[in-house]
PDB file of C-alpha atoms in Angstrom:
ATOM      1  CA  MET A 267      -2.579 -11.234 -16.950  1.00  0.00           C
ATOM      2  CA  LYS A 268      -6.248 -11.814 -16.179  1.00  0.00           C
ATOM      3  CA  ILE A 269      -7.072  -9.256 -13.469  1.00  0.00           C
ATOM      4  CA  SER A 270      -5.498  -5.974 -12.376  1.00  0.00           C
ATOM      5  CA  ILE A 271      -6.569  -4.839  -8.901  1.00  0.00           C
ATOM      6  CA  ILE A 272      -6.212  -1.089  -8.382  1.00  0.00           C
ATOM      7  CA  ILE A 273      -5.958   0.247  -4.826  1.00  0.00           C
ATOM      8  CA  PRO A 274      -5.626   4.022  -4.348  1.00  0.00           C
ATOM      9  CA  THR A 275      -4.384   4.951  -0.891  1.00  0.00           C
ATOM     10  CA  TYR A 276      -3.760   8.160   1.056  1.00  0.00           C
ATOM     11  CA  GLN A 277      -1.984   8.170   4.422  1.00  0.00           C
ATOM     12  CA  PRO A 278      -2.745   4.459   4.856  1.00  0.00           C
ATOM     13  CA  GLY A 279      -2.925   2.693   8.193  1.00  0.00           C
ATOM     14  CA  ASP A 280      -3.688  -0.877   9.206  1.00  0.00           C
ATOM     15  CA  TYR A 281      -6.782  -0.999   7.007  1.00  0.00           C
ATOM     16  CA  LEU A 282      -4.633  -1.166   3.880  1.00  0.00           C
ATOM     17  CA  TYR A 283      -2.733  -4.183   5.151  1.00  0.00           C
ATOM     18  CA  GLU A 284      -5.966  -5.959   6.071  1.00  0.00           C
ATOM     19  CA  CYS A 285      -7.141  -5.269   2.525  1.00  0.00           C
ATOM     20  CA  LEU A 286      -3.926  -6.709   1.063  1.00  0.00           C
ATOM     21  CA  GLY A 287      -4.256  -9.748   3.297  1.00  0.00           C
ATOM     22  CA  SER A 288      -7.693 -10.514   1.858  1.00  0.00           C
ATOM     23  CA  LEU A 289      -6.210 -10.352  -1.644  1.00  0.00           C
ATOM     24  CA  LYS A 290      -3.228 -12.504  -0.749  1.00  0.00           C
ATOM     25  CA  ASN A 291      -5.614 -15.228   0.460  1.00  0.00           C
ATOM     26  CA  GLN A 292      -7.520 -15.537  -2.811  1.00  0.00           C
ATOM     27  CA  ASP A 293      -8.188 -19.014  -4.209  1.00  0.00           C
ATOM     28  CA  PHE A 294      -7.061 -17.738  -7.611  1.00  0.00           C
ATOM     29  CA  LEU A 295      -3.720 -18.447  -9.236  1.00  0.00           C
ATOM     30  CA  ARG A 296      -1.285 -15.735  -8.216  1.00  0.00           C
ATOM     31  CA  LYS A 297       0.216 -15.560 -11.686  1.00  0.00           C
ATOM     32  CA  ASP A 298      -3.194 -14.494 -12.997  1.00  0.00           C
ATOM     33  CA  PHE A 299      -3.613 -11.264 -11.032  1.00  0.00           C
ATOM     34  CA  GLU A 300      -1.659  -8.192 -10.059  1.00  0.00           C
ATOM     35  CA  ILE A 301      -2.180  -5.605  -7.358  1.00  0.00           C
ATOM     36  CA  ILE A 302      -1.420  -1.966  -8.158  1.00  0.00           C
ATOM     37  CA  ILE A 303      -1.068   0.241  -5.074  1.00  0.00           C
ATOM     38  CA  VAL A 304      -1.101   3.964  -5.847  1.00  0.00           C
ATOM     39  CA  LEU A 305       0.006   6.052  -2.881  1.00  0.00           C
ATOM     40  CA  ASN A 306      -1.023   9.659  -3.421  1.00  0.00           C
ATOM     41  CA  GLY A 307      -0.164  12.845  -1.560  1.00  0.00           C
ATOM     42  CA  ILE A 308       2.058  12.580   1.506  1.00  0.00           C
ATOM     43  CA  ARG A 309       4.898  10.133   0.868  1.00  0.00           C
ATOM     44  CA  HIS A 310       6.611   9.434   4.183  1.00  0.00           C
ATOM     45  CA  PRO A 311       6.485   7.320   6.278  1.00  0.00           C
ATOM     46  CA  TYR A 312       3.786   5.557   4.288  1.00  0.00           C
ATOM     47  CA  GLU A 313       5.979   4.504   1.363  1.00  0.00           C
ATOM     48  CA  ASN A 314       8.451   2.655   3.577  1.00  0.00           C
ATOM     49  CA  ASN A 315       5.614   0.939   5.430  1.00  0.00           C
ATOM     50  CA  ILE A 316       4.064  -0.253   2.189  1.00  0.00           C
ATOM     51  CA  LEU A 317       7.361  -1.462   0.727  1.00  0.00           C
ATOM     52  CA  ASN A 318       8.228  -3.303   3.941  1.00  0.00           C
ATOM     53  CA  HIS A 319       4.833  -4.996   3.961  1.00  0.00           C
ATOM     54  CA  MET A 320       5.231  -5.988   0.321  1.00  0.00           C
ATOM     55  CA  ASN A 321       8.620  -7.560   1.035  1.00  0.00           C
ATOM     56  CA  THR A 322       7.646  -9.380   4.211  1.00  0.00           C
ATOM     57  CA  GLU A 323       3.956 -10.259   3.854  1.00  0.00           C
ATOM     58  CA  MET A 324       3.140 -10.383   0.137  1.00  0.00           C
ATOM     59  CA  SER A 325       5.665 -12.968  -1.019  1.00  0.00           C
ATOM     60  CA  GLY A 326       4.545 -14.673  -4.229  1.00  0.00           C
ATOM     61  CA  VAL A 327       1.964 -11.999  -5.026  1.00  0.00           C
ATOM     62  CA  LEU A 328       2.639  -9.587  -7.877  1.00  0.00           C
ATOM     63  CA  VAL A 329       2.375  -6.112  -6.353  1.00  0.00           C
ATOM     64  CA  ASN A 330       3.209  -2.957  -8.267  1.00  0.00           C
ATOM     65  CA  TYR A 331       3.757   0.103  -6.061  1.00  0.00           C
ATOM     66  CA  ILE A 332       3.420   3.604  -7.549  1.00  0.00           C
ATOM     67  CA  TYR A 333       3.727   6.985  -5.867  1.00  0.00           C
ATOM     68  CA  THR A 334       2.237  10.278  -7.045  1.00  0.00           C
ATOM     69  CA  GLY A 335       2.594  13.607  -5.287  1.00  0.00           C
ATOM     70  CA  ILE A 336      -0.828  14.641  -6.575  1.00  0.00           C
ATOM     71  CA  SER A 337      -3.494  13.906  -3.977  1.00  0.00           C
ATOM     72  CA  GLY A 338      -6.878  12.547  -4.975  1.00  0.00           C
ATOM     73  CA  VAL A 339      -8.494   9.172  -5.472  1.00  0.00           C
ATOM     74  CA  SER A 340      -9.476   9.891  -9.095  1.00  0.00           C
ATOM     75  CA  ASN A 341      -5.948  10.691 -10.225  1.00  0.00           C
ATOM     76  CA  ALA A 342      -4.639   7.639  -8.350  1.00  0.00           C
ATOM     77  CA  ARG A 343      -7.167   5.364 -10.047  1.00  0.00           C
ATOM     78  CA  ASN A 344      -6.281   6.822 -13.447  1.00  0.00           C
ATOM     79  CA  ILE A 345      -2.615   6.044 -12.819  1.00  0.00           C
ATOM     80  CA  GLY A 346      -3.628   2.514 -11.880  1.00  0.00           C
ATOM     81  CA  ILE A 347      -5.569   2.073 -15.124  1.00  0.00           C
ATOM     82  CA  ASP A 348      -2.646   3.419 -17.155  1.00  0.00           C
ATOM     83  CA  ASN A 349      -0.318   0.836 -15.580  1.00  0.00           C
ATOM     84  CA  ALA A 350      -2.674  -2.158 -15.621  1.00  0.00           C
ATOM     85  CA  ASP A 351      -1.833  -5.243 -17.664  1.00  0.00           C
ATOM     86  CA  GLY A 352      -4.959  -7.274 -16.899  1.00  0.00           C
ATOM     87  CA  GLU A 353      -7.817  -8.110 -19.214  1.00  0.00           C
ATOM     88  CA  TYR A 354     -10.135  -7.013 -16.408  1.00  0.00           C
ATOM     89  CA  ILE A 355      -9.979  -4.164 -13.913  1.00  0.00           C
ATOM     90  CA  LEU A 356     -11.054  -4.469 -10.293  1.00  0.00           C
ATOM     91  CA  PHE A 357     -11.121  -1.381  -8.073  1.00  0.00           C
ATOM     92  CA  VAL A 358     -10.763  -1.938  -4.331  1.00  0.00           C
ATOM     93  CA  ASP A 359     -10.744   0.837  -1.717  1.00  0.00           C
ATOM     94  CA  ASP A 360      -7.867   0.550   0.742  1.00  0.00           C
ATOM     95  CA  ASP A 361     -10.083   0.076   3.798  1.00  0.00           C
ATOM     96  CA  ASP A 362     -12.270  -2.635   2.286  1.00  0.00           C
ATOM     97  CA  LEU A 363     -11.923  -6.421   2.018  1.00  0.00           C
ATOM     98  CA  VAL A 364     -13.007  -9.173  -0.369  1.00  0.00           C
ATOM     99  CA  SER A 365     -13.995 -12.780   0.244  1.00  0.00           C
ATOM    100  CA  ALA A 366     -11.444 -15.506  -0.539  1.00  0.00           C
ATOM    101  CA  ASN A 367     -13.466 -16.671  -3.557  1.00  0.00           C
ATOM    102  CA  TYR A 368     -13.819 -13.174  -5.002  1.00  0.00           C
ATOM    103  CA  LEU A 369     -11.450 -13.198  -7.951  1.00  0.00           C
ATOM    104  CA  LYS A 370     -12.135 -16.797  -8.935  1.00  0.00           C
ATOM    105  CA  GLU A 371     -15.922 -16.530  -8.902  1.00  0.00           C
ATOM    106  CA  LEU A 372     -16.107 -13.172 -10.681  1.00  0.00           C
ATOM    107  CA  TYR A 373     -13.614 -14.203 -13.348  1.00  0.00           C
ATOM    108  CA  ASN A 374     -15.296 -17.572 -13.962  1.00  0.00           C
ATOM    109  CA  SER A 375     -18.671 -15.788 -14.283  1.00  0.00           C
ATOM    110  CA  ARG A 376     -17.420 -13.098 -16.671  1.00  0.00           C
ATOM    111  CA  VAL A 377     -19.368 -12.242 -19.802  1.00  0.00           C
ATOM    112  CA  LYS A 378     -18.268 -10.555 -23.000  1.00  0.00           C
ATOM    113  CA  ASN A 379     -18.971  -6.811 -23.130  1.00  0.00           C
ATOM    114  CA  GLY A 380     -20.527  -6.848 -19.670  1.00  0.00           C
ATOM    115  CA  ILE A 381     -19.546  -6.127 -16.097  1.00  0.00           C
ATOM    116  CA  MET A 382     -19.863  -8.702 -13.329  1.00  0.00           C
ATOM    117  CA  VAL A 383     -21.188  -7.398 -10.005  1.00  0.00           C
ATOM    118  CA  SER A 384     -20.737  -9.025  -6.607  1.00  0.00           C
ATOM    119  CA  ASN A 385     -22.817  -8.911  -3.464  1.00  0.00           C
ATOM    120  CA  VAL A 386     -21.795  -6.303  -0.883  1.00  0.00           C
ATOM    121  CA  GLY A 387     -21.300  -6.844   2.844  1.00  0.00           C
ATOM    122  CA  PRO A 388     -21.239  -3.541   4.760  1.00  0.00           C
ATOM    123  CA  PHE A 389     -19.517  -3.695   8.152  1.00  0.00           C
ATOM    124  CA  VAL A 390     -18.252  -1.360  10.861  1.00  0.00           C
ATOM    125  CA  GLN A 391     -15.786  -3.309  12.993  1.00  0.00           C
ATOM    126  CA  ASN A 392     -15.832  -6.955  11.959  1.00  0.00           C
ATOM    127  CA  ILE A 393     -17.008  -8.827   8.871  1.00  0.00           C
ATOM    128  CA  SER A 394     -18.678 -11.378  11.137  1.00  0.00           C
ATOM    129  CA  ASN A 395     -21.298  -8.712  11.859  1.00  0.00           C
ATOM    130  CA  LEU A 396     -22.595  -7.464   8.515  1.00  0.00           C
ATOM    131  CA  SER A 397     -25.347  -4.944   7.938  1.00  0.00           C
ATOM    132  CA  ASN A 398     -27.246  -3.885   4.821  1.00  0.00           C
ATOM    133  CA  ASP A 399     -27.021  -0.857   2.555  1.00  0.00           C
ATOM    134  CA  TYR A 400     -28.511   0.242  -0.751  1.00  0.00           C
ATOM    135  CA  LEU A 401     -26.167  -2.021  -2.734  1.00  0.00           C
ATOM    136  CA  SER A 402     -26.761  -5.197  -0.736  1.00  0.00           C
ATOM    137  CA  ASN A 403     -30.495  -4.490  -0.951  1.00  0.00           C
ATOM    138  CA  ALA A 404     -30.236  -3.866  -4.709  1.00  0.00           C
ATOM    139  CA  TYR A 405     -28.359  -7.155  -5.134  1.00  0.00           C
ATOM    140  CA  ALA A 406     -31.070  -9.070  -3.254  1.00  0.00           C
ATOM    141  CA  SER A 407     -33.950  -7.447  -5.151  1.00  0.00           C
ATOM    142  CA  ASN A 408     -32.534  -7.616  -8.688  1.00  0.00           C
ATOM    143  CA  LYS A 409     -31.542 -11.255  -9.058  1.00  0.00           C
ATOM    144  CA  LYS A 410     -34.207 -11.756 -11.734  1.00  0.00           C
ATOM    145  CA  THR A 411     -33.806  -8.380 -13.441  1.00  0.00           C
ATOM    146  CA  SER A 412     -32.758  -8.514 -17.082  1.00  0.00           C
ATOM    147  CA  PRO A 413     -29.030  -7.697 -17.271  1.00  0.00           C
ATOM    148  CA  ASP A 414     -29.672  -5.095 -19.983  1.00  0.00           C
ATOM    149  CA  ASP A 415     -32.144  -3.116 -17.858  1.00  0.00           C
ATOM    150  CA  PHE A 416     -29.671  -0.466 -16.762  1.00  0.00           C
ATOM    151  CA  PHE A 417     -32.339   1.741 -15.202  1.00  0.00           C
ATOM    152  CA  LYS A 418     -33.382  -0.943 -12.711  1.00  0.00           C
ATOM    153  CA  LEU A 419     -29.738  -1.855 -12.159  1.00  0.00           C
ATOM    154  CA  ARG A 420     -28.587   1.757 -11.861  1.00  0.00           C
ATOM    155  CA  SER A 421     -27.491   1.341  -8.223  1.00  0.00           C
ATOM    156  CA  PHE A 422     -24.587  -0.784  -9.457  1.00  0.00           C
ATOM    157  CA  LEU A 423     -23.360   2.134 -11.558  1.00  0.00           C
ATOM    158  CA  SER A 424     -22.946   4.364  -8.512  1.00  0.00           C
ATOM    159  CA  THR A 425     -19.605   2.838  -7.488  1.00  0.00           C
ATOM    160  CA  CYS A 426     -16.584   1.598  -9.406  1.00  0.00           C
ATOM    161  CA  TRP A 427     -15.729  -1.025  -6.783  1.00  0.00           C
ATOM    162  CA  GLY A 428     -17.567  -4.303  -6.228  1.00  0.00           C
ATOM    163  CA  LYS A 429     -17.403  -5.308  -9.881  1.00  0.00           C
ATOM    164  CA  LEU A 430     -15.171  -6.788 -12.558  1.00  0.00           C
ATOM    165  CA  ILE A 431     -14.829  -4.468 -15.556  1.00  0.00           C
ATOM    166  CA  PRO A 432     -13.336  -5.523 -18.929  1.00  0.00           C
ATOM    167  CA  ARG A 433     -10.466  -3.166 -19.700  1.00  0.00           C
ATOM    168  CA  GLU A 434     -11.553  -3.040 -23.342  1.00  0.00           C
ATOM    169  CA  LEU A 435     -14.780  -1.356 -22.216  1.00  0.00           C
ATOM    170  CA  ILE A 436     -12.873   1.314 -20.322  1.00  0.00           C
ATOM    171  CA  LEU A 437     -10.589   2.139 -23.278  1.00  0.00           C
ATOM    172  CA  ASP A 438      -9.519   5.784 -22.843  1.00  0.00           C
ATOM    173  CA  GLY A 439     -12.193   6.506 -20.241  1.00  0.00           C
ATOM    174  CA  ARG A 440     -10.783   7.976 -17.050  1.00  0.00           C
ATOM    175  CA  PHE A 441     -11.996   9.512 -13.793  1.00  0.00           C
ATOM    176  CA  TYR A 442     -12.523  13.274 -13.850  1.00  0.00           C
ATOM    177  CA  THR A 443      -9.949  14.692 -11.450  1.00  0.00           C
ATOM    178  CA  ASP A 444     -11.868  17.936 -10.877  1.00  0.00           C
ATOM    179  CA  ILE A 445     -14.849  16.078  -9.411  1.00  0.00           C
ATOM    180  CA  ALA A 446     -14.505  15.211  -5.707  1.00  0.00           C
ATOM    181  CA  ILE A 447     -18.020  13.884  -5.015  1.00  0.00           C
ATOM    182  CA  SER A 448     -19.877  11.223  -7.064  1.00  0.00           C
ATOM    183  CA  GLU A 449     -16.722  10.633  -9.132  1.00  0.00           C
ATOM    184  CA  ASP A 450     -17.424   6.876  -9.137  1.00  0.00           C
ATOM    185  CA  SER A 451     -20.900   7.334 -10.558  1.00  0.00           C
ATOM    186  CA  LEU A 452     -19.648   9.698 -13.258  1.00  0.00           C
ATOM    187  CA  PHE A 453     -16.899   7.277 -14.304  1.00  0.00           C
ATOM    188  CA  MET A 454     -19.303   4.328 -14.434  1.00  0.00           C
ATOM    189  CA  PHE A 455     -21.760   6.376 -16.512  1.00  0.00           C
ATOM    190  CA  LEU A 456     -18.932   7.104 -18.945  1.00  0.00           C
ATOM    191  CA  VAL A 457     -18.103   3.395 -19.198  1.00  0.00           C
ATOM    192  CA  ALA A 458     -21.776   2.358 -19.370  1.00  0.00           C
ATOM    193  CA  GLY A 459     -22.066   3.644 -22.923  1.00  0.00           C
ATOM    194  CA  ARG A 460     -19.963   0.662 -24.043  1.00  0.00           C
ATOM    195  CA  VAL A 461     -21.392  -1.895 -21.608  1.00  0.00           C
ATOM    196  CA  GLU A 462     -24.060  -4.278 -22.915  1.00  0.00           C
ATOM    197  CA  THR A 463     -25.018  -6.015 -19.668  1.00  0.00           C
ATOM    198  CA  ILE A 464     -24.731  -5.647 -15.898  1.00  0.00           C
ATOM    199  CA  ASN A 465     -24.555  -9.172 -14.496  1.00  0.00           C
ATOM    200  CA  LEU A 466     -25.047 -10.133 -10.866  1.00  0.00           C
ATOM    201  CA  CYS A 467     -22.822 -12.956  -9.641  1.00  0.00           C
ATOM    202  CA  SER A 468     -25.143 -15.871  -8.858  1.00  0.00           C
ATOM    203  CA  ASN A 469     -23.173 -16.816  -5.748  1.00  0.00           C
ATOM    204  CA  SER A 470     -24.224 -14.407  -2.986  1.00  0.00           C
ATOM    205  CA  ASP A 471     -21.267 -15.541  -0.853  1.00  0.00           C
ATOM    206  CA  VAL A 472     -18.925 -13.709  -3.225  1.00  0.00           C
ATOM    207  CA  LEU A 473     -18.648 -10.563  -1.129  1.00  0.00           C
ATOM    208  CA  TYR A 474     -17.077  -7.151  -1.341  1.00  0.00           C
ATOM    209  CA  TYR A 475     -16.811  -6.147   2.308  1.00  0.00           C
ATOM    210  CA  ARG A 476     -17.425  -2.416   2.511  1.00  0.00           C
ATOM    211  CA  ARG A 477     -16.116  -0.746   5.650  1.00  0.00           C
ATOM    212  CA  LEU A 478     -18.493   1.940   6.931  1.00  0.00           C
ATOM    213  CA  ARG A 479     -16.661   4.923   8.420  1.00  0.00           C
ATOM    214  CA  PRO A 480     -18.812   7.863   9.557  1.00  0.00           C
ATOM    215  CA  ASN A 481     -15.898  10.311   9.268  1.00  0.00           C
ATOM    216  CA  SER A 482     -14.879   9.349   5.756  1.00  0.00           C
ATOM    217  CA  ALA A 483     -14.242  12.108   3.206  1.00  0.00           C
ATOM    218  CA  SER A 484     -17.388  11.246   1.253  1.00  0.00           C
ATOM    219  CA  ARG A 485     -19.547  11.945   4.321  1.00  0.00           C
ATOM    220  CA  LYS A 486     -18.039  15.266   5.378  1.00  0.00           C
ATOM    221  CA  LYS A 487     -20.352  18.276   5.170  1.00  0.00           C
ATOM    222  CA  LYS A 488     -19.788  20.786   2.358  1.00  0.00           C
ATOM    223  CA  SER A 489     -20.678  24.462   2.071  1.00  0.00           C
ATOM    224  CA  LEU A 490     -23.543  25.529  -0.175  1.00  0.00           C
ATOM    225  CA  PHE A 491     -21.071  27.168  -2.573  1.00  0.00           C
ATOM    226  CA  LEU A 492     -19.013  23.987  -2.939  1.00  0.00           C
ATOM    227  CA  ARG A 493     -22.120  21.840  -3.386  1.00  0.00           C
ATOM    228  CA  LEU A 494     -23.574  24.091  -6.079  1.00  0.00           C
ATOM    229  CA  ASN A 495     -20.238  24.214  -7.906  1.00  0.00           C
ATOM    230  CA  LEU A 496     -19.954  20.417  -7.793  1.00  0.00           C
ATOM    231  CA  LEU A 497     -23.518  20.041  -9.033  1.00  0.00           C
ATOM    232  CA  ARG A 498     -22.820  22.369 -11.954  1.00  0.00           C
ATOM    233  CA  LYS A 499     -19.757  20.333 -12.933  1.00  0.00           C
ATOM    234  CA  LEU A 500     -21.640  17.051 -12.657  1.00  0.00           C
ATOM    235  CA  LEU A 501     -24.541  18.307 -14.783  1.00  0.00           C
ATOM    236  CA  VAL A 502     -22.128  19.487 -17.465  1.00  0.00           C
ATOM    237  CA  ARG A 503     -20.171  16.215 -17.465  1.00  0.00           C
ATOM    238  CA  TYR A 504     -23.190  13.906 -17.513  1.00  0.00           C
ATOM    239  CA  THR A 505     -24.841  15.889 -20.279  1.00  0.00           C
ATOM    240  CA  ALA A 506     -21.684  15.992 -22.402  1.00  0.00           C
ATOM    241  CA  ILE A 507     -21.235  12.213 -22.074  1.00  0.00           C
ATOM    242  CA  TYR A 508     -24.892  11.556 -22.894  1.00  0.00           C
ATOM    243  CA  VAL A 509     -25.050  13.897 -25.901  1.00  0.00           C
ATOM    244  CA  LYS A 510     -21.860  12.427 -27.342  1.00  0.00           C
ATOM    245  CA  ASN A 511     -23.337   8.908 -27.401  1.00  0.00           C
ATOM    246  CA  ILE A 512     -27.127   9.169 -27.196  1.00  0.00           C
ATOM    247  CA  PRO A 513     -27.727   5.711 -28.780  1.00  0.00           C
ATOM    248  CA  GLY A 514     -25.583   4.115 -26.074  1.00  0.00           C
ATOM    249  CA  TYR A 515     -27.671   5.394 -23.170  1.00  0.00           C
ATOM    250  CA  SER A 516     -31.151   5.199 -21.770  1.00  0.00           C
ATOM    251  CA  PHE A 517     -32.605   8.678 -21.240  1.00  0.00           C
ATOM    252  CA  LYS A 518     -34.099   7.421 -17.967  1.00  0.00           C
ATOM    253  CA  LEU A 519     -30.639   6.377 -16.814  1.00  0.00           C
ATOM    254  CA  TYR A 520     -29.275   9.812 -17.694  1.00  0.00           C
ATOM    255  CA  LEU A 521     -32.025  11.538 -15.684  1.00  0.00           C
ATOM    256  CA  SER A 522     -31.448   9.161 -12.773  1.00  0.00           C
ATOM    257  CA  ARG A 523     -27.777  10.155 -12.656  1.00  0.00           C
ATOM    258  CA  ILE A 524     -28.738  13.830 -12.514  1.00  0.00           C
ATOM    259  CA  ALA A 525     -31.239  13.145  -9.734  1.00  0.00           C
ATOM    260  CA  GLY A 526     -28.685  11.018  -7.895  1.00  0.00           C
ATOM    261  CA  SER A 527     -26.157  13.858  -7.992  1.00  0.00           C
ATOM    262  CA  VAL A 528     -28.663  16.270  -6.475  1.00  0.00           C
ATOM    263  CA  ILE A 529     -29.561  13.816  -3.707  1.00  0.00           C
ATOM    264  CA  ALA A 530     -25.891  13.064  -2.930  1.00  0.00           C
ATOM    265  CA  LEU A 531     -25.069  16.746  -2.555  1.00  0.00           C
ATOM    266  CA  VAL A 532     -28.168  17.503  -0.487  1.00  0.00           C
ATOM    267  CA  LYS A 533     -26.993  14.857   2.008  1.00  0.00           C
ATOM    268  CA  LEU A 534     -23.776  16.831   2.488  1.00  0.00           C
ATOM    269  CA  ALA A 535     -25.621  19.957   3.651  1.00  0.00           C
TER     270      ALA A 535
END
């Protein structure tokens, strides 16, 4: 198996099935990738809807459905990693889409001991009307950046999606389930200690379509107490990871992750 696609989902609606449709339409051999759907939290009626869709709409595509009663995207992603058979891991959020050439182009551009990053197309209603965000801007401005300059490329370590990650670089690394904000960034920092290069896909038409939802969980306001507690946890985690493998990290990158955590939590005030 070449690629395992991990999709965590909680109380899914039509967005999930749009996401699956974009994966079904890949110009990549179906025998070479698997989709792992991890439904977490409330089980019914979502499980039946997913299984029905798998049976009626995903014919010929290898889809592995898993349920966990424990809510949380981090735990769901960890379960996906534990059950993945692919050489490479691709995280996709259940309300996002990918271009038809996504798997083929990223896999054909893969590099040893490095992650391959795609362009990002933020959208609200329709992918025919794309906007820009910090990741699409970072992609446009870093095409000539050296792939080993992690500080300049740090924006691409803020999310786990939008990139192809060799499973051998993840090893026993997992998402921290007690972190509810900036969990992507923390996981990618953990993995970054084994990554040699961050490579931008040369084809800008290879797109991870990121759906922008103003009421998403990551944008909900948090109390000062919760924000300070999250910041404390993040500082402890980042520092522990850095101290454990100082030669594997740039000190500037470490400081940027701390600063990024502060900024992310300030935005939730």
